[in-house]
mmCIF file of C-alpha atoms in Angstrom:
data_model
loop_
_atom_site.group_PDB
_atom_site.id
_atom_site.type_symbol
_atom_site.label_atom_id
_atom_site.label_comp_id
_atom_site.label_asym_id
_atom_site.label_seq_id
_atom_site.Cartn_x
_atom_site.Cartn_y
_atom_site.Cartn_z
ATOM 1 C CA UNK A 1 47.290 44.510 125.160
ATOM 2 C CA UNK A 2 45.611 41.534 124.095
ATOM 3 C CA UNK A 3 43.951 39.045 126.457
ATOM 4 C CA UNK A 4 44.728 35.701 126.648
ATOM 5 C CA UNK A 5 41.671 34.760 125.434
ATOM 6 C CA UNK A 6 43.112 35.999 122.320
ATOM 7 C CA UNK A 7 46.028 33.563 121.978
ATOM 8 C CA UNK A 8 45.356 30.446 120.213
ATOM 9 C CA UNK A 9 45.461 27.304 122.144
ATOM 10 C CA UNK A 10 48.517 25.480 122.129
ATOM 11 C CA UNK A 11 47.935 22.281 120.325
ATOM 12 C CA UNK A 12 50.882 21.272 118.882
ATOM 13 C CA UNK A 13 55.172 20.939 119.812
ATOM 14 C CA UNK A 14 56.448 22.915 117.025
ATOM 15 C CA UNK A 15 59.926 22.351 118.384
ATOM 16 C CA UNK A 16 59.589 18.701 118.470
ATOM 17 C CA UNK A 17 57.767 18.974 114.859
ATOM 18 C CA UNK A 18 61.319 20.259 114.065
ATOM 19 C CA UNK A 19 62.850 17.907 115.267
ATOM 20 C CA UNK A 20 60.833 14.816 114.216
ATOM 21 C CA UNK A 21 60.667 15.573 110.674
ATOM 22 C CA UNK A 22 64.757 16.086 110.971
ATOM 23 C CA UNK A 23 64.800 12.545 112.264
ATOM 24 C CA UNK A 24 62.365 11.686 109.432
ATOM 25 C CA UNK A 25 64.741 13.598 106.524
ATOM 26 C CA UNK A 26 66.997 10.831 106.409
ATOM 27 C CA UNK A 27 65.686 8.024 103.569
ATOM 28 C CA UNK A 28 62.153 10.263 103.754
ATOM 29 C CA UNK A 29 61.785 9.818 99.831
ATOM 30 C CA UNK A 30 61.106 6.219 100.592
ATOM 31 C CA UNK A 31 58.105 6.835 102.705
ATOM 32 C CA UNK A 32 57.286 10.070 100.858
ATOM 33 C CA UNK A 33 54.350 8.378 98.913
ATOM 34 C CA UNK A 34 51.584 10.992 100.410
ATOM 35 C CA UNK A 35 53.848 14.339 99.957
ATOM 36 C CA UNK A 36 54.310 13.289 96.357
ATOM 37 C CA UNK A 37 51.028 12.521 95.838
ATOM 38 C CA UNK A 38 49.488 15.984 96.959
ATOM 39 C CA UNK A 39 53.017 17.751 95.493
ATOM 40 C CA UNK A 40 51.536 16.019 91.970
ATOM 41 C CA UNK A 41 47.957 17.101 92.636
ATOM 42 C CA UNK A 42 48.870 20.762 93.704
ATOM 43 C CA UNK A 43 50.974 21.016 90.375
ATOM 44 C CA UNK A 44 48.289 19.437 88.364
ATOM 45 C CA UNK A 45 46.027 22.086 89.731
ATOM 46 C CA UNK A 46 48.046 24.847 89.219
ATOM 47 C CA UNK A 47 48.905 23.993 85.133
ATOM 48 C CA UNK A 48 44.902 24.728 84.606
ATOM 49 C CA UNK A 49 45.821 28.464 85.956
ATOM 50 C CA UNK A 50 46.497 30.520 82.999
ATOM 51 C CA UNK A 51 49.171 32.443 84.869
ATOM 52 C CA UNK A 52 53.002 33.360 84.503
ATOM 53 C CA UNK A 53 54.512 33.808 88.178
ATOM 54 C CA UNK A 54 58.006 35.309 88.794
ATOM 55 C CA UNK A 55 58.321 34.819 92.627
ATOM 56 C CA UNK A 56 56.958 31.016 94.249
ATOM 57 C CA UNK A 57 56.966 29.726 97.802
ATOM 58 C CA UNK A 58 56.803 26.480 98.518
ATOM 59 C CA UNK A 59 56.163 25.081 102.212
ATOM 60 C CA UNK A 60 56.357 21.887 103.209
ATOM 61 C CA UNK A 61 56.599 19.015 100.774
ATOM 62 C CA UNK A 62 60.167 18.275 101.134
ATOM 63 C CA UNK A 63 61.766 18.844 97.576
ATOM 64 C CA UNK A 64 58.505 16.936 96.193
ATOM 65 C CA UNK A 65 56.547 20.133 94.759
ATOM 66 C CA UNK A 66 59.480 21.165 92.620
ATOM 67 C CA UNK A 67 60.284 18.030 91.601
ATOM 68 C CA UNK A 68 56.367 17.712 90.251
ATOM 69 C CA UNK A 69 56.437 21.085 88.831
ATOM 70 C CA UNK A 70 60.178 19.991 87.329
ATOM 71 C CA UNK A 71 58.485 17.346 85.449
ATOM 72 C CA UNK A 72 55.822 18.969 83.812
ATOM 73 C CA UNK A 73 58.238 21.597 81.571
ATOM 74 C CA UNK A 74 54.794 24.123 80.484
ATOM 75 C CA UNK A 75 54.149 24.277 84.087
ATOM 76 C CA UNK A 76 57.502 24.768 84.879
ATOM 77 C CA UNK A 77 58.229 27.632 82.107
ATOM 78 C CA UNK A 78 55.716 29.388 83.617
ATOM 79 C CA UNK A 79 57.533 29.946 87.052
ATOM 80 C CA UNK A 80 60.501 32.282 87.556
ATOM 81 C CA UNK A 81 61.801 32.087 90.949
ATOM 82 C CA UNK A 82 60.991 28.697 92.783
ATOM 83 C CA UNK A 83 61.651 29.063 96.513
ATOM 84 C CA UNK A 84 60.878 25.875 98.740
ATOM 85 C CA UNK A 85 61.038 25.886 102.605
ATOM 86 C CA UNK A 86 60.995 23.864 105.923
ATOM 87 C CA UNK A 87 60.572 24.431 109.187
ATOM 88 C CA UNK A 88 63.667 21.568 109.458
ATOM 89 C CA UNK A 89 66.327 22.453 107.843
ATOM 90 C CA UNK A 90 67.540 18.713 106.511
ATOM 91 C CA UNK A 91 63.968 18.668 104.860
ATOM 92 C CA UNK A 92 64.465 22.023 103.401
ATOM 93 C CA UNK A 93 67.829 20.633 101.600
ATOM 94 C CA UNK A 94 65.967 18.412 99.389
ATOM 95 C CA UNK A 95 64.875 21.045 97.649
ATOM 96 C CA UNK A 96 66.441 21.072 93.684
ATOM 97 C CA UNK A 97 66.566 24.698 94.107
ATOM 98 C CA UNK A 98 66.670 27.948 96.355
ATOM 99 C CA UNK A 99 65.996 26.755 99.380
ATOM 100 C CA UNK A 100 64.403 28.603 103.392
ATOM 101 C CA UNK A 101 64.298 27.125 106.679
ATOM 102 C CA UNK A 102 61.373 28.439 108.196
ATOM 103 C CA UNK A 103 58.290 28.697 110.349
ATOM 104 C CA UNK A 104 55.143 29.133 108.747
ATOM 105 C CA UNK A 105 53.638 30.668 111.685
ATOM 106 C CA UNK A 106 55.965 33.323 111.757
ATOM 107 C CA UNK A 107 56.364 33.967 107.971
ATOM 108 C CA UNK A 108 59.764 35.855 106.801
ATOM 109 C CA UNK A 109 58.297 37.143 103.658
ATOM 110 C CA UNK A 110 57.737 40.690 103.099
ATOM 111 C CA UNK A 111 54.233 42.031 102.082
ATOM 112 C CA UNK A 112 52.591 41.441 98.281
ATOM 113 C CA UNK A 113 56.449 40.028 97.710
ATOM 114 C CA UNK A 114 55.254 36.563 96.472
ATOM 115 C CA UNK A 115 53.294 35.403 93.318
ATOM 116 C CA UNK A 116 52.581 32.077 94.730
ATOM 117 C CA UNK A 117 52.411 30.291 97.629
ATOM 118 C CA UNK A 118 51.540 26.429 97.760
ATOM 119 C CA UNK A 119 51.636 24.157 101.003
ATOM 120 C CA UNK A 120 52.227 20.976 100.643
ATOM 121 C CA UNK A 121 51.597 18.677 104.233
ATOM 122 C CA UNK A 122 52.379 21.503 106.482
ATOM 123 C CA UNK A 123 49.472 23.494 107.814
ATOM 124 C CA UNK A 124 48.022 20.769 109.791
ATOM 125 C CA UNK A 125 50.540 21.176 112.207
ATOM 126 C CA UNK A 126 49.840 24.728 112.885
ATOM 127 C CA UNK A 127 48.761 25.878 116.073
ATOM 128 C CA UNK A 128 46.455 29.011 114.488
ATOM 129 C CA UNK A 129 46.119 27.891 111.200
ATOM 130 C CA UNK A 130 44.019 31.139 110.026
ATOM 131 C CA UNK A 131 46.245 33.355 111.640
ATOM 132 C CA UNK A 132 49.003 31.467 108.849
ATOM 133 C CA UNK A 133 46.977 31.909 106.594
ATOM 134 C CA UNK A 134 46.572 35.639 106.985
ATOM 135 C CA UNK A 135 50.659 35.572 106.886
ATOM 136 C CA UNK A 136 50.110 33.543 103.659
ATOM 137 C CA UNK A 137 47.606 36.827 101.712
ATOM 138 C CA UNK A 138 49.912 39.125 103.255
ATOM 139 C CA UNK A 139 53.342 38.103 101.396
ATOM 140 C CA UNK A 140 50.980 37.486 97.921
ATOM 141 C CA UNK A 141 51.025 40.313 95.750
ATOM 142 C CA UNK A 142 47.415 41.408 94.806
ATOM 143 C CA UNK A 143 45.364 39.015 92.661
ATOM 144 C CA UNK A 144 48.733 36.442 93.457
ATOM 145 C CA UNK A 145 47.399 32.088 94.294
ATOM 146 C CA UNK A 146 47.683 30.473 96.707
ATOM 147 C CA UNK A 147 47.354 26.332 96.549
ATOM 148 C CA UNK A 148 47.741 24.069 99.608
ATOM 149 C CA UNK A 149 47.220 20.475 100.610
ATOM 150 C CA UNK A 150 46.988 19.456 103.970
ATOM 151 C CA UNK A 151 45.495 16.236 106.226
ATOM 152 C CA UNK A 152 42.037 16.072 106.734
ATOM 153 C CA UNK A 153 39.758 14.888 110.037
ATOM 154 C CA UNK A 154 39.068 11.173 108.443
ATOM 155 C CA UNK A 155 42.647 10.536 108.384
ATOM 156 C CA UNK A 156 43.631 7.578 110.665
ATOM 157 C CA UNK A 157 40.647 7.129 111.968
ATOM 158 C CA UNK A 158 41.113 3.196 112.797
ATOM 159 C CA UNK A 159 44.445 4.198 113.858
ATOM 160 C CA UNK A 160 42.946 6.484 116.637
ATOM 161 C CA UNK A 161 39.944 3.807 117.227
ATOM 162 C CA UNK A 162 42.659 1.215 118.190
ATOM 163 C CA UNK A 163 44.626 3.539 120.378
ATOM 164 C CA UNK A 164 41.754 4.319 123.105
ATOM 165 C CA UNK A 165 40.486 1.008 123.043
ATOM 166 C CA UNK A 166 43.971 -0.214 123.843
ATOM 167 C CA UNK A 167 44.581 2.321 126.080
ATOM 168 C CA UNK A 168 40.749 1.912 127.838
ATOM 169 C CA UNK A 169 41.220 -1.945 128.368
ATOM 170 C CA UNK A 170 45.100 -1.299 129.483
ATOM 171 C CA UNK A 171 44.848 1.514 131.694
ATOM 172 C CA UNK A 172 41.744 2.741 132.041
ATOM 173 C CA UNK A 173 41.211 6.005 130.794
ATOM 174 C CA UNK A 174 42.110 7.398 127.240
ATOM 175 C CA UNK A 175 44.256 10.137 125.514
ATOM 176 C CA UNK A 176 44.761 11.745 122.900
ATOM 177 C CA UNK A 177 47.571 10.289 120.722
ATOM 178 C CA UNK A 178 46.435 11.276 117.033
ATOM 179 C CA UNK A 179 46.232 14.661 115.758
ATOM 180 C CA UNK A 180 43.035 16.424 115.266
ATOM 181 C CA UNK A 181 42.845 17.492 111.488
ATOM 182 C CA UNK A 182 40.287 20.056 109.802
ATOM 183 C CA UNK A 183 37.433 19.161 107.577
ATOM 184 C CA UNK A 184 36.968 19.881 103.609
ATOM 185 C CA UNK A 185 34.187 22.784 104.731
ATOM 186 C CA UNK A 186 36.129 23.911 107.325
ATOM 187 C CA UNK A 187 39.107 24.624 105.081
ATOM 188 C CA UNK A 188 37.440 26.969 102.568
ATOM 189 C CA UNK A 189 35.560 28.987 105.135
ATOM 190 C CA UNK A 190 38.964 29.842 106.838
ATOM 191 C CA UNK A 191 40.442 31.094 103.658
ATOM 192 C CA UNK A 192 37.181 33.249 103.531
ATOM 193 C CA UNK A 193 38.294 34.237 107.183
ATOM 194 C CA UNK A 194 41.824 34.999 106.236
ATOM 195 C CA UNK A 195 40.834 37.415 103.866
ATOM 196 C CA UNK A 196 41.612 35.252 100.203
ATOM 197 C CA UNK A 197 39.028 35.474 97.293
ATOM 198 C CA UNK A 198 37.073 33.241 95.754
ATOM 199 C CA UNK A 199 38.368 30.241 97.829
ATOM 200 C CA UNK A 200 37.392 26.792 97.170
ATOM 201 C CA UNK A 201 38.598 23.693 98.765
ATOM 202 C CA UNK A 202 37.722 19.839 97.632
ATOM 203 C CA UNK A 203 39.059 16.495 99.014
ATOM 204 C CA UNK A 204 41.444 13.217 98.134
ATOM 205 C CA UNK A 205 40.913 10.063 100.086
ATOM 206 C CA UNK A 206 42.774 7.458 99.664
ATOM 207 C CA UNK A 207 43.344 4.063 101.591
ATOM 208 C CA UNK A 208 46.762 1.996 101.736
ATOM 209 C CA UNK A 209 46.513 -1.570 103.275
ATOM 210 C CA UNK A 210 49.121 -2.407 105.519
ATOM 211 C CA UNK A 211 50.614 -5.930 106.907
ATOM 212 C CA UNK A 212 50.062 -4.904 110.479
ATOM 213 C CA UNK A 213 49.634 -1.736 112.951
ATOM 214 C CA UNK A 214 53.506 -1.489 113.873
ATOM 215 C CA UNK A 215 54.146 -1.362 110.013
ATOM 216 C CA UNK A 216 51.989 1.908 109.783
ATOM 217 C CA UNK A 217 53.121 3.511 112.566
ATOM 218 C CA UNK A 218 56.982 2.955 111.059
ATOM 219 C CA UNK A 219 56.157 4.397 108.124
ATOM 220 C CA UNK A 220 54.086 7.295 109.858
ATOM 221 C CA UNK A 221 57.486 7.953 112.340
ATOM 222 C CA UNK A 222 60.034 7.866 108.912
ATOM 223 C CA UNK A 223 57.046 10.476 107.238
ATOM 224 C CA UNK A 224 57.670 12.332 110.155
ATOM 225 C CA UNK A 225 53.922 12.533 110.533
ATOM 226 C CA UNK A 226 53.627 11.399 114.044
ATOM 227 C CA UNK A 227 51.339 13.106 116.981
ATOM 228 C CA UNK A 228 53.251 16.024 117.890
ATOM 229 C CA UNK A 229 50.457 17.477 120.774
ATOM 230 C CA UNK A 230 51.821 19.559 122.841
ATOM 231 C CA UNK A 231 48.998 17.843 125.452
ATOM 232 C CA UNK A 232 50.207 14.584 124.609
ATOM 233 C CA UNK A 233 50.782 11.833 127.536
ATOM 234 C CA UNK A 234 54.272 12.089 128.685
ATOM 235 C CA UNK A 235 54.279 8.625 130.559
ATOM 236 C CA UNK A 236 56.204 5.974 129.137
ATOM 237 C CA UNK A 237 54.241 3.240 127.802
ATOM 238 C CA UNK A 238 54.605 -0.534 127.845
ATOM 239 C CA UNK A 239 55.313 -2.591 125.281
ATOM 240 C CA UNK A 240 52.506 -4.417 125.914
ATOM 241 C CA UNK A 241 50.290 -1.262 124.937
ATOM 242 C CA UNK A 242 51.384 -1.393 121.012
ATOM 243 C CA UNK A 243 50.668 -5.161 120.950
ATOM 244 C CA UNK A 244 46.970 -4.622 122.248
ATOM 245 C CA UNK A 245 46.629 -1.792 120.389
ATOM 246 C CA UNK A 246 47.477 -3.506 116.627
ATOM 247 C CA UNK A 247 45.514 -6.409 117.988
ATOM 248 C CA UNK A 248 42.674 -4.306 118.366
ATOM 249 C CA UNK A 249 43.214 -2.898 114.723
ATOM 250 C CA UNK A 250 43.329 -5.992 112.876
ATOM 251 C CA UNK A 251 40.164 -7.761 115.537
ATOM 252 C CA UNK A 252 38.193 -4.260 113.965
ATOM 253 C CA UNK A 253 39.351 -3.375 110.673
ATOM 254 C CA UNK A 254 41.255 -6.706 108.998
ATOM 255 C CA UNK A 255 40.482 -7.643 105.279
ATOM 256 C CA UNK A 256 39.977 -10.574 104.269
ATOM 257 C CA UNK A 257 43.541 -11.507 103.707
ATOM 258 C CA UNK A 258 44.471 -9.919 107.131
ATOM 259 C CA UNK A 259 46.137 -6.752 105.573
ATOM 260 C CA UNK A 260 44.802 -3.814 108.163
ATOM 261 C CA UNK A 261 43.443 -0.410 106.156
ATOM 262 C CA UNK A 262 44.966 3.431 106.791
ATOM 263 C CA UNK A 263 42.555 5.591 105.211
ATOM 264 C CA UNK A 264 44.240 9.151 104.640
ATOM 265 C CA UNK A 265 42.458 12.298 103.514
ATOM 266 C CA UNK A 266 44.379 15.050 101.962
ATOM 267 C CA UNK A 267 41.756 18.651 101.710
ATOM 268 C CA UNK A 268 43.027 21.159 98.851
ATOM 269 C CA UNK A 269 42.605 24.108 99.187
ATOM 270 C CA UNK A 270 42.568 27.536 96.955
ATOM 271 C CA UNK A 271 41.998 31.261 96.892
ATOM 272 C CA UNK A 272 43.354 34.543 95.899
ATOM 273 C CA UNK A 273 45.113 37.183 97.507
ATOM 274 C CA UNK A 274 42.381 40.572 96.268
ATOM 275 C CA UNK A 275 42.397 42.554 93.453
ATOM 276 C CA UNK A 276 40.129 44.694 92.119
ATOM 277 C CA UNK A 277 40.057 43.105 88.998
ATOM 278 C CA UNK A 278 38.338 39.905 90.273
ATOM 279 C CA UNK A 279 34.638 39.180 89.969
ATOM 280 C CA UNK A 280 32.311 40.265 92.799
ATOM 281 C CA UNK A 281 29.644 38.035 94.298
ATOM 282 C CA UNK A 282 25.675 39.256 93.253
ATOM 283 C CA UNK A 283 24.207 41.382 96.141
ATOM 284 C CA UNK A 284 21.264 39.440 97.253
ATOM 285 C CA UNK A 285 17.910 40.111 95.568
ATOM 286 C CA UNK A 286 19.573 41.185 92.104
ATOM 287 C CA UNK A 287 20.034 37.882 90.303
ATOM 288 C CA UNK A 288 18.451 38.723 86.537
ATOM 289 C CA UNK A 289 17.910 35.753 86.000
ATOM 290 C CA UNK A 290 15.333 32.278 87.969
ATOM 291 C CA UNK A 291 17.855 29.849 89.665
ATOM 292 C CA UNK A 292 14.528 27.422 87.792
ATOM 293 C CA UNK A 293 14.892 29.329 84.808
ATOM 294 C CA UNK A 294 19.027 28.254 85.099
ATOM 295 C CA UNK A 295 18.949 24.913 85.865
ATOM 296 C CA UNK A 296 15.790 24.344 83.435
ATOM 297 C CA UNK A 297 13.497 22.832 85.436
ATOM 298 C CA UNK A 298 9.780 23.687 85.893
ATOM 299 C CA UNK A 299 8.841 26.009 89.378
ATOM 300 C CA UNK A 300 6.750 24.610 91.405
ATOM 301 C CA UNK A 301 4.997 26.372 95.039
ATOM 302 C CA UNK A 302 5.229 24.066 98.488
#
């Protein structure tokens, strides 16, 4: 029997993640800007893979990944079976195609029964995110891709600056009311953990300027990307607490013109389930050939 020690720590609501993002569903292509962005990066990424795949799952994204791979028709010939899922079911109906409610930390897909998986804005929310990603090589047949795109640690950082100070002048002590998020290095070592090959990872950053604080956090709610912490405060706060806390965020972070800066920070990820087939890394010591030698530069002794 495992010990508790073994159990992840519960960081995030999943049930109110459900239920947020079902609130979020209606009008969501309007604030949908980041989902389509990383739905058009994934399927830019996958048309340099010189693959055919019958079976695909899609999670997360909200219709926008097979709308991307829709529009680009080579990319799109090269997929049989598109399958696109949500842990809310009025997210999952935007999909053009088969659709799944589910929940990616209990994955529903039979072993090696997949050719593709791609996540698109879902695995931040996870509470053990390798222990998905095991799930994740597990349904991928051998030598099958998997893709994802997910929110990285830079990601609202003034947004989180302005919330303690607010909260640290109003009340006096300070929570925490903005997701934690993983880091680009991070990402690709906990592929490497969850057993994928060759993984890789890279990053997007982007920043969108905003009138004020309240405008970004409406647009954040009708994402559905709002702090679902299971360790979040469950006090009521005043009104009084948002108005000190976008004061604080233009006083710190204004332009020039007084339009306040989100920065966002989308990591990619990739890696393959293992075949036998793929190439193996060099034991150490039997490289044939000077890493000098390689990049042509002269050796020199320290």
């Amino acid at each position: 029997m495992a010990s508790s020690s073994d159990t992840p720590p519960l960081l995030f609501d999943r049930a109110l993640l459900r239920q947020r993002r079902t609130r979020a569903a209606r009008g969501y292509e309007e604030f949908a800007f980041l989902a389509s962005r990383a739905a058009d990066d994934l399927a830019d990424r996958l048309m340099a893979v010189s693959r055919t795949f019958d079976r695909a799952l899609v999670i997360g994204g909200a219709g926008a990944v097979g709308r991307a791979i829709a529009a680009r028709p080579e990319l799109a010939s090269k997929i049989g079976t598109l399958i696109e899922a949500d842990i809310s079911p009025a997210m999952a109906a935007k999909a053009s195609g088969a659709a799944l409610v589910m929940d990616e930390e209990r994955l529903p897909i039979a072993d090696e029964s997949v050719d593709l998986v791609l996540s698109c804005l879902s695995l931040h929310w996870t509470n053990d995110l390798v222990g998905a990603l095991i799930q994740i090589n597990r349904a991928l047949k051998p030598d099958g891709f998997f893709a994802c795109a997910m929110l990285g640690g830079a990601t609202l950082t003034e947004l989180r600056q302005s919330l303690m100070a607010a909260e640290d002048e109003i009340y006096g002590q300070v929570s925490a009311r903005v997701s934690p998020f993983a880091d680009t290095v991070d990402l690709a070592g906990l592929l490497g953990r969850a057993g994928f090959a060759m993984p890789v990872s890279d990053v997007d950053r982007l920043s969108v300027r905003y009138g004020n604080a309240f405008v970004l956090m409406r647009d954040l709610r009708r994402m559905g990307e709002t702090s679902v912490l299971a360790s979040r405060p469950r006090t009521p706060v005043h009104r009084q607490f948002f108005v000190k806390t976008a004061q604080v965020y233009s006083e710190r972070f204004a332009e020039p013109d007084g339009r306040i800066p989100a920065k966002f920070e989308i990591l990619h990820a990739a890696g393959w389930a293992p075949h036998e087939s793929q190439p193996k890394p060099l034991r150490p010591g039997s490289a044939k050939v000077r890493l000098a030698d390689a990049l042509g530069v002269k050796e020199t002794g320290i």
